[in-house]
């Protein structure tokens, strides 16, 4: 049934690792060991039979991958996991740069139980454990489609020993079943549409009880998505309560939910911090914040023609180019909407607008912890959904290079303290996906995959929809 479902609660050894001495043995008293969840059958048949391998449209040459108009380099880093480099897209006969490098930078999973045996469970998975080194071999037909290409990766450990992990990542093309775009022409009685096809580079990491599926997704319309899915076994504690009618239930569930007899899943957060070094048509980039705001109309109207309008209010877009780092510490606020774009002011599209790529946020749960909270100080990058910094080669990890031995404040807070310029230079975006996990009964004994993503999409980068003249399909009505 697995060790994660049957914790021995209330027993912790505090060890001074430097002195190699036992400092304290915490024993809060006996608690019944939960029975654990029902056994998971790894040989349970799939609902749908595997379809045969399809003809691949992508090409792998060493570490380089080409598909449709995209070209990129993929490697597996022992610390941050899958890293995309030199991502470019073909526009006519011109290959144009989009992103120099993109990867996860840090992950933060703090549990919300202040007890002696739980308060320290505030994991910085990238800096403390390593995502790439925890990669697992992938299986066609289960972790990836039957026709996926499996990718090996070489690692060098702390002692200089080289090892190879086979099938640690997979590459595959899929048709989503959705339309990339669609339009019905009533006069012609015909429907024009294009199916949505994408390329996926997938990596799965095992980190204790949790498993994470990391996908980089390329689309034919020029978008690039980063997606993380959480699955595995939720971390639980043993309690006396067998059900919510027990006298001890209120106390036992103060910091979590009873999901099985004698088993409480503790509330926690998941934060996935990404480092996105965009190079939109080169490195001469800037951060543009398009603020969408309500406008109260006067009789002159917004076009200043003097024409009176029956409308009293509209909204308009007010662009603001961030000059320094403090102007680009941003949070998603539905009451004050904005578009976040990396622009190249030196390159224009066909109608004269500067080319850009827009970051479209996904799950944007914010930390609820104050700056004074020790756990938050170690992962202060979670204070904002987005940070923007000028490129510096040594600035790679959002919580700093050595977060396991740092009291807090390293990484992004330290780097941005000098409020450097981010105007017309090589800039890096640091975007964090966040979610608060209140565990439900259906997350036990193994948690269904929960996915969160963001999108980098072209915004005035092309002169038109890059697929609008390709693959038209007409269906008479």
Coordinates of N, CA and C in Angstrom, one line a residue, residues 315-447:
X315 N -13.8 50.9 -22.3 CA -12.5 50.7 -21.8 C -11.5 51.0 -22.9
X316 N -10.3 51.4 -22.5 CA -9.2 51.7 -23.4 C -7.9 51.0 -22.8
X317 N -6.9 50.9 -23.7 CA -5.7 50.3 -23.3 C -4.6 51.5 -23.2
X318 N -4.0 51.5 -22.0 CA -3.0 52.5 -21.7 C -1.6 51.8 -21.5
X319 N -0.8 51.8 -22.6 CA 0.5 51.1 -22.5 C 1.5 51.8 -21.5
X320 N 2.2 51.0 -20.8 CA 3.3 51.5 -19.9 C 4.5 50.7 -20.1
X321 N 5.6 51.3 -20.5 CA 6.9 50.6 -20.6 C 7.6 50.7 -19.3
X322 N 7.8 49.5 -18.7 CA 8.6 49.5 -17.4 C 10.0 49.9 -17.6
X323 N 10.5 50.8 -16.8 CA 11.9 51.3 -17.0 C 12.8 50.5 -16.1
X324 N 12.4 50.2 -14.8 CA 13.3 49.6 -13.9 C 12.6 48.4 -13.2
X325 N 13.3 47.6 -12.5 CA 12.8 46.3 -12.0 C 11.5 46.5 -11.1
X326 N 11.5 47.6 -10.3 CA 10.4 47.8 -9.4 C 9.1 48.0 -10.1
X327 N 9.1 48.5 -11.3 CA 7.9 48.7 -12.1 C 7.4 47.4 -12.7
X328 N 8.1 46.3 -12.6 CA 7.7 45.1 -13.2 C 7.6 44.0 -12.2
X329 N 7.4 44.3 -10.9 CA 7.0 43.3 -9.9 C 5.5 43.3 -9.9
X330 N 4.9 42.3 -10.6 CA 3.5 42.4 -10.9 C 2.7 41.2 -10.4
X331 N 1.4 41.5 -10.0 CA 0.5 40.4 -9.6 C -0.7 40.5 -10.5
X332 N -1.3 39.4 -10.8 CA -2.6 39.4 -11.5 C -3.7 39.9 -10.6
X333 N -4.4 40.9 -11.2 CA -5.6 41.5 -10.5 C -6.7 41.6 -11.4
X334 N -7.8 40.8 -11.3 CA -8.9 40.9 -12.2 C -9.6 42.2 -12.2
X335 N -9.4 43.0 -11.1 CA -10.1 44.3 -11.1 C -9.3 45.4 -11.8
X336 N -8.0 45.1 -12.0 CA -7.1 46.0 -12.8 C -6.4 45.2 -13.9
X337 N -7.1 44.8 -14.9 CA -6.5 43.9 -15.9 C -5.4 44.5 -16.7
X338 N -4.5 43.7 -17.1 CA -3.3 44.2 -17.9 C -2.8 43.0 -18.7
X339 N -2.1 43.4 -19.9 CA -1.4 42.4 -20.7 C 0.1 42.6 -20.4
X340 N 0.8 41.5 -20.3 CA 2.2 41.6 -20.1 C 2.9 41.1 -21.3
X341 N 3.7 42.0 -21.9 CA 4.4 41.7 -23.2 C 5.8 42.1 -23.2
X342 N 6.6 41.2 -23.8 CA 8.0 41.5 -24.0 C 8.1 42.0 -25.5
X343 N 8.6 43.2 -25.6 CA 8.6 43.8 -27.0 C 10.0 44.1 -27.4
X344 N 10.2 44.1 -28.7 CA 11.4 44.6 -29.3 C 11.1 45.9 -30.1
X345 N 11.5 47.0 -29.5 CA 11.1 48.3 -30.0 C 11.8 48.6 -31.4
X346 N 12.8 47.9 -31.7 CA 13.6 48.1 -32.9 C 13.0 47.4 -34.1
X347 N 12.1 46.5 -33.9 CA 11.5 45.7 -35.0 C 10.0 45.8 -35.0
X348 N 9.5 46.1 -36.2 CA 8.0 46.3 -36.3 C 7.4 45.3 -37.2
X349 N 6.1 45.1 -37.1 CA 5.4 44.2 -38.0 C 5.0 45.0 -39.2
X350 N 4.1 44.4 -40.0 CA 3.7 45.0 -41.3 C 3.0 46.3 -41.2
X351 N 2.3 46.6 -40.1 CA 1.6 47.8 -39.9 C 2.3 48.8 -39.0
X352 N 3.5 48.5 -38.5 CA 4.3 49.4 -37.8 C 4.3 49.2 -36.3
X353 N 3.6 48.2 -35.8 CA 3.6 47.9 -34.3 C 4.9 47.1 -33.9
X354 N 5.4 47.5 -32.8 CA 6.6 46.7 -32.3 C 6.3 45.2 -32.1
X355 N 7.1 44.3 -32.5 CA 6.9 42.9 -32.3 C 7.0 42.5 -30.9
X356 N 6.2 41.5 -30.5 CA 6.2 41.1 -29.0 C 5.7 39.7 -28.9
X357 N 6.0 39.2 -27.7 CA 5.4 38.0 -27.2 C 4.7 38.3 -25.9
X358 N 3.5 37.8 -25.7 CA 2.7 38.1 -24.5 C 2.8 36.9 -23.6
X359 N 2.9 37.2 -22.3 CA 2.8 36.1 -21.2 C 1.4 36.1 -20.7
X360 N 0.7 35.0 -21.0 CA -0.7 34.9 -20.5 C -0.6 34.0 -19.2
X361 N -0.9 34.5 -18.1 CA -0.9 33.7 -16.8 C -1.9 32.6 -16.8
X362 N -1.6 31.6 -16.0 CA -2.6 30.6 -15.7 C -3.0 30.6 -14.3
X363 N -2.8 29.5 -13.5 CA -3.2 29.5 -12.1 C -2.3 30.5 -11.4
X364 N -2.9 31.4 -10.7 CA -2.1 32.5 -10.1 C -2.4 32.6 -8.6
X365 N -2.5 31.5 -7.9 CA -2.6 31.6 -6.4 C -1.4 32.3 -5.8
X366 N -1.8 33.2 -4.9 CA -0.7 34.0 -4.2 C -0.4 33.4 -2.8
X367 N 0.8 33.6 -2.4 CA 1.1 33.2 -1.0 C 0.3 34.1 -0.1
X368 N -0.2 33.4 1.0 CA -0.9 34.1 2.0 C 0.0 34.4 3.3
X369 N 1.3 34.1 3.2 CA 2.2 34.3 4.3 C 2.8 35.7 4.2
X370 N 3.0 36.3 5.4 CA 3.7 37.6 5.5 C 5.2 37.4 5.4
X371 N 5.8 38.6 5.1 CA 7.3 38.6 5.0 C 8.0 38.1 6.3
X372 N 7.4 38.3 7.4 CA 8.0 37.9 8.7 C 8.0 36.4 8.9
X373 N 7.2 35.7 8.1 CA 7.1 34.2 8.3 C 8.4 33.6 7.7
X374 N 9.1 32.8 8.5 CA 10.4 32.2 8.1 C 10.3 31.4 6.8
X375 N 9.2 30.7 6.6 CA 9.1 29.9 5.4 C 9.0 30.8 4.2
X376 N 8.3 31.9 4.3 CA 8.1 32.8 3.2 C 9.5 33.5 2.9
X377 N 10.3 33.8 3.9 CA 11.5 34.4 3.6 C 12.4 33.6 2.7
X378 N 12.4 32.3 2.9 CA 13.2 31.3 2.1 C 12.7 31.3 0.7
X379 N 11.4 31.6 0.4 CA 10.8 31.5 -0.9 C 10.1 32.8 -1.2
X380 N 10.9 33.9 -1.1 CA 10.3 35.2 -1.2 C 9.9 35.5 -2.7
X381 N 10.4 34.7 -3.6 CA 10.0 34.9 -5.0 C 8.5 34.7 -5.2
X382 N 7.8 34.1 -4.3 CA 6.3 33.9 -4.4 C 5.6 35.1 -4.0
X383 N 6.2 36.2 -3.7 CA 5.5 37.5 -3.3 C 4.9 38.1 -4.5
X384 N 5.4 37.8 -5.7 CA 4.8 38.3 -7.0 C 4.6 37.2 -8.0
X385 N 3.5 37.4 -8.8 CA 3.4 36.5 -9.9 C 4.5 36.6 -10.9
X386 N 5.0 37.8 -11.1 CA 6.0 38.1 -12.1 C 7.0 39.1 -11.6
X387 N 8.3 38.7 -11.9 CA 9.4 39.6 -11.7 C 10.1 39.7 -13.1
X388 N 10.7 40.9 -13.4 CA 11.5 41.0 -14.6 C 12.9 41.6 -14.2
X389 N 13.9 41.0 -14.7 CA 15.3 41.4 -14.4 C 16.1 41.5 -15.7
X390 N 17.2 42.3 -15.6 CA 18.1 42.3 -16.8 C 18.9 41.0 -16.7
X391 N 19.3 40.5 -17.9 CA 20.0 39.2 -17.9 C 21.3 39.3 -17.2
X392 N 21.5 38.3 -16.3 CA 22.8 38.1 -15.7 C 23.1 36.6 -15.6
X393 N 24.2 36.2 -16.2 CA 24.5 34.7 -16.2 C 24.4 34.0 -14.9
X394 N 24.7 34.6 -13.8 CA 24.8 34.0 -12.5 C 23.4 33.9 -11.9
X395 N 22.4 34.7 -12.4 CA 21.1 34.7 -11.8 C 20.2 33.6 -12.4
X396 N 20.2 32.5 -11.8 CA 19.5 31.3 -12.4 C 18.4 30.8 -11.5
X397 N 18.5 31.0 -10.2 CA 17.5 30.3 -9.3 C 16.8 31.3 -8.5
X398 N 15.5 31.3 -8.6 CA 14.6 32.3 -8.0 C 14.8 32.5 -6.5
X399 N 15.1 31.4 -5.8 CA 15.4 31.5 -4.3 C 16.8 31.5 -4.0
X400 N 17.7 31.7 -4.9 CA 19.1 31.7 -4.7 C 19.8 30.4 -5.0
X401 N 21.1 30.4 -5.0 CA 21.9 29.3 -5.4 C 21.9 28.2 -4.4
X402 N 21.9 28.6 -3.1 CA 22.0 27.6 -2.0 C 20.9 27.8 -1.0
X403 N 19.6 27.6 -1.4 CA 18.5 27.9 -0.5 C 18.4 27.0 0.8
X404 N 19.0 25.8 0.7 CA 19.0 24.9 1.8 C 19.8 25.4 3.1
X405 N 20.7 26.3 2.8 CA 21.5 26.8 4.0 C 21.4 28.3 4.1
X406 N 20.4 28.9 3.5 CA 20.2 30.3 3.5 C 19.0 30.7 4.4
X407 N 19.2 31.7 5.3 CA 18.0 32.1 6.2 C 16.9 32.8 5.4
X408 N 17.1 33.2 4.2 CA 16.0 33.8 3.5 C 16.4 35.1 2.8
X409 N 15.7 35.5 1.8 CA 15.9 36.8 1.1 C 16.9 36.7 -0.1
X410 N 17.3 35.5 -0.4 CA 18.2 35.3 -1.5 C 17.4 35.2 -2.8
X411 N 18.2 35.4 -3.9 CA 17.5 35.3 -5.2 C 16.9 36.6 -5.6
X412 N 15.7 36.5 -6.1 CA 15.0 37.7 -6.7 C 15.0 38.9 -5.8
X413 N 14.6 38.8 -4.5 CA 14.6 40.0 -3.7 C 16.0 40.7 -3.6
X414 N 17.0 39.9 -3.5 CA 18.4 40.4 -3.4 C 18.8 41.0 -4.7
X415 N 18.5 40.4 -5.8 CA 18.9 40.9 -7.1 C 18.2 42.2 -7.5
X416 N 17.0 42.3 -7.2 CA 16.2 43.5 -7.6 C 16.3 44.6 -6.6
X417 N 17.0 44.5 -5.5 CA 17.1 45.6 -4.5 C 17.7 46.8 -5.1
X418 N 18.6 46.7 -6.1 CA 19.3 47.8 -6.7 C 18.4 48.5 -7.8
X419 N 17.3 47.9 -8.1 CA 16.3 48.5 -9.1 C 17.0 48.8 -10.4
X420 N 17.5 47.8 -11.0 CA 18.2 48.0 -12.3 C 17.3 48.3 -13.5
X421 N 17.9 48.9 -14.5 CA 17.2 49.2 -15.7 C 16.8 47.9 -16.5
X422 N 15.6 47.9 -17.0 CA 15.1 46.8 -17.9 C 14.6 47.3 -19.2
X423 N 15.2 48.5 -19.6 CA 14.8 49.1 -20.8 C 15.7 48.8 -22.0
X424 N 15.2 48.3 -23.1 CA 16.0 48.1 -24.3 C 17.2 47.3 -24.0
X425 N 17.0 46.1 -23.4 CA 18.2 45.3 -23.1 C 17.7 43.8 -23.0
X426 N 18.6 42.9 -22.8 CA 18.2 41.5 -22.6 C 17.6 41.3 -21.3
X427 N 16.3 40.9 -21.2 CA 15.6 40.8 -20.0 C 15.1 39.3 -19.8
X428 N 14.9 39.0 -18.5 CA 14.4 37.7 -18.1 C 13.1 37.8 -17.3
X429 N 12.1 37.0 -17.6 CA 10.9 37.0 -16.9 C 10.9 35.8 -15.9
X430 N 10.4 36.1 -14.7 CA 10.3 35.1 -13.7 C 8.9 35.0 -13.3
X431 N 8.2 33.9 -13.8 CA 6.8 33.8 -13.6 C 6.5 32.6 -12.7
X432 N 5.6 32.8 -11.8 CA 5.2 31.7 -10.8 C 3.8 31.3 -10.9
X433 N 3.6 30.0 -11.2 CA 2.3 29.4 -11.0 C 2.0 29.0 -9.6
X434 N 0.9 29.3 -9.0 CA 0.6 29.0 -7.6 C -0.8 28.5 -7.4
X435 N -0.9 27.5 -6.5 CA -2.2 27.0 -6.2 C -2.2 26.5 -4.7
X436 N -3.3 26.7 -4.1 CA -3.6 26.3 -2.7 C -4.3 24.9 -2.7
X437 N -3.7 23.9 -2.1 CA -4.2 22.6 -2.2 C -5.0 22.2 -0.9
X438 N -6.3 22.2 -1.0 CA -7.1 21.7 0.1 C -7.5 20.3 -0.4
X439 N -7.1 19.3 0.2 CA -7.2 17.9 -0.3 C -8.6 17.4 -0.1
X440 N -9.1 16.7 -1.1 CA -10.4 16.1 -1.1 C -10.2 14.5 -1.0
X441 N -11.4 13.9 -0.7 CA -11.3 12.4 -0.6 C -10.9 11.8 -1.9
X442 N -11.3 12.4 -3.0 CA -10.9 11.8 -4.3 C -9.5 11.9 -4.7
X443 N -8.7 12.7 -3.9 CA -7.2 12.7 -4.1 C -6.5 11.5 -3.4
X444 N -7.3 10.6 -2.9 CA -6.7 9.4 -2.1 C -7.3 8.1 -2.7
X445 N -6.5 7.1 -2.8 CA -5.1 6.9 -2.3 C -4.0 7.4 -3.3
X446 N -4.4 7.8 -4.5 CA -3.5 8.4 -5.4 C -4.2 9.5 -6.1
X447 N -3.5 10.6 -6.3 CA -4.1 11.9 -6.7 C -4.2 12.0 -8.2

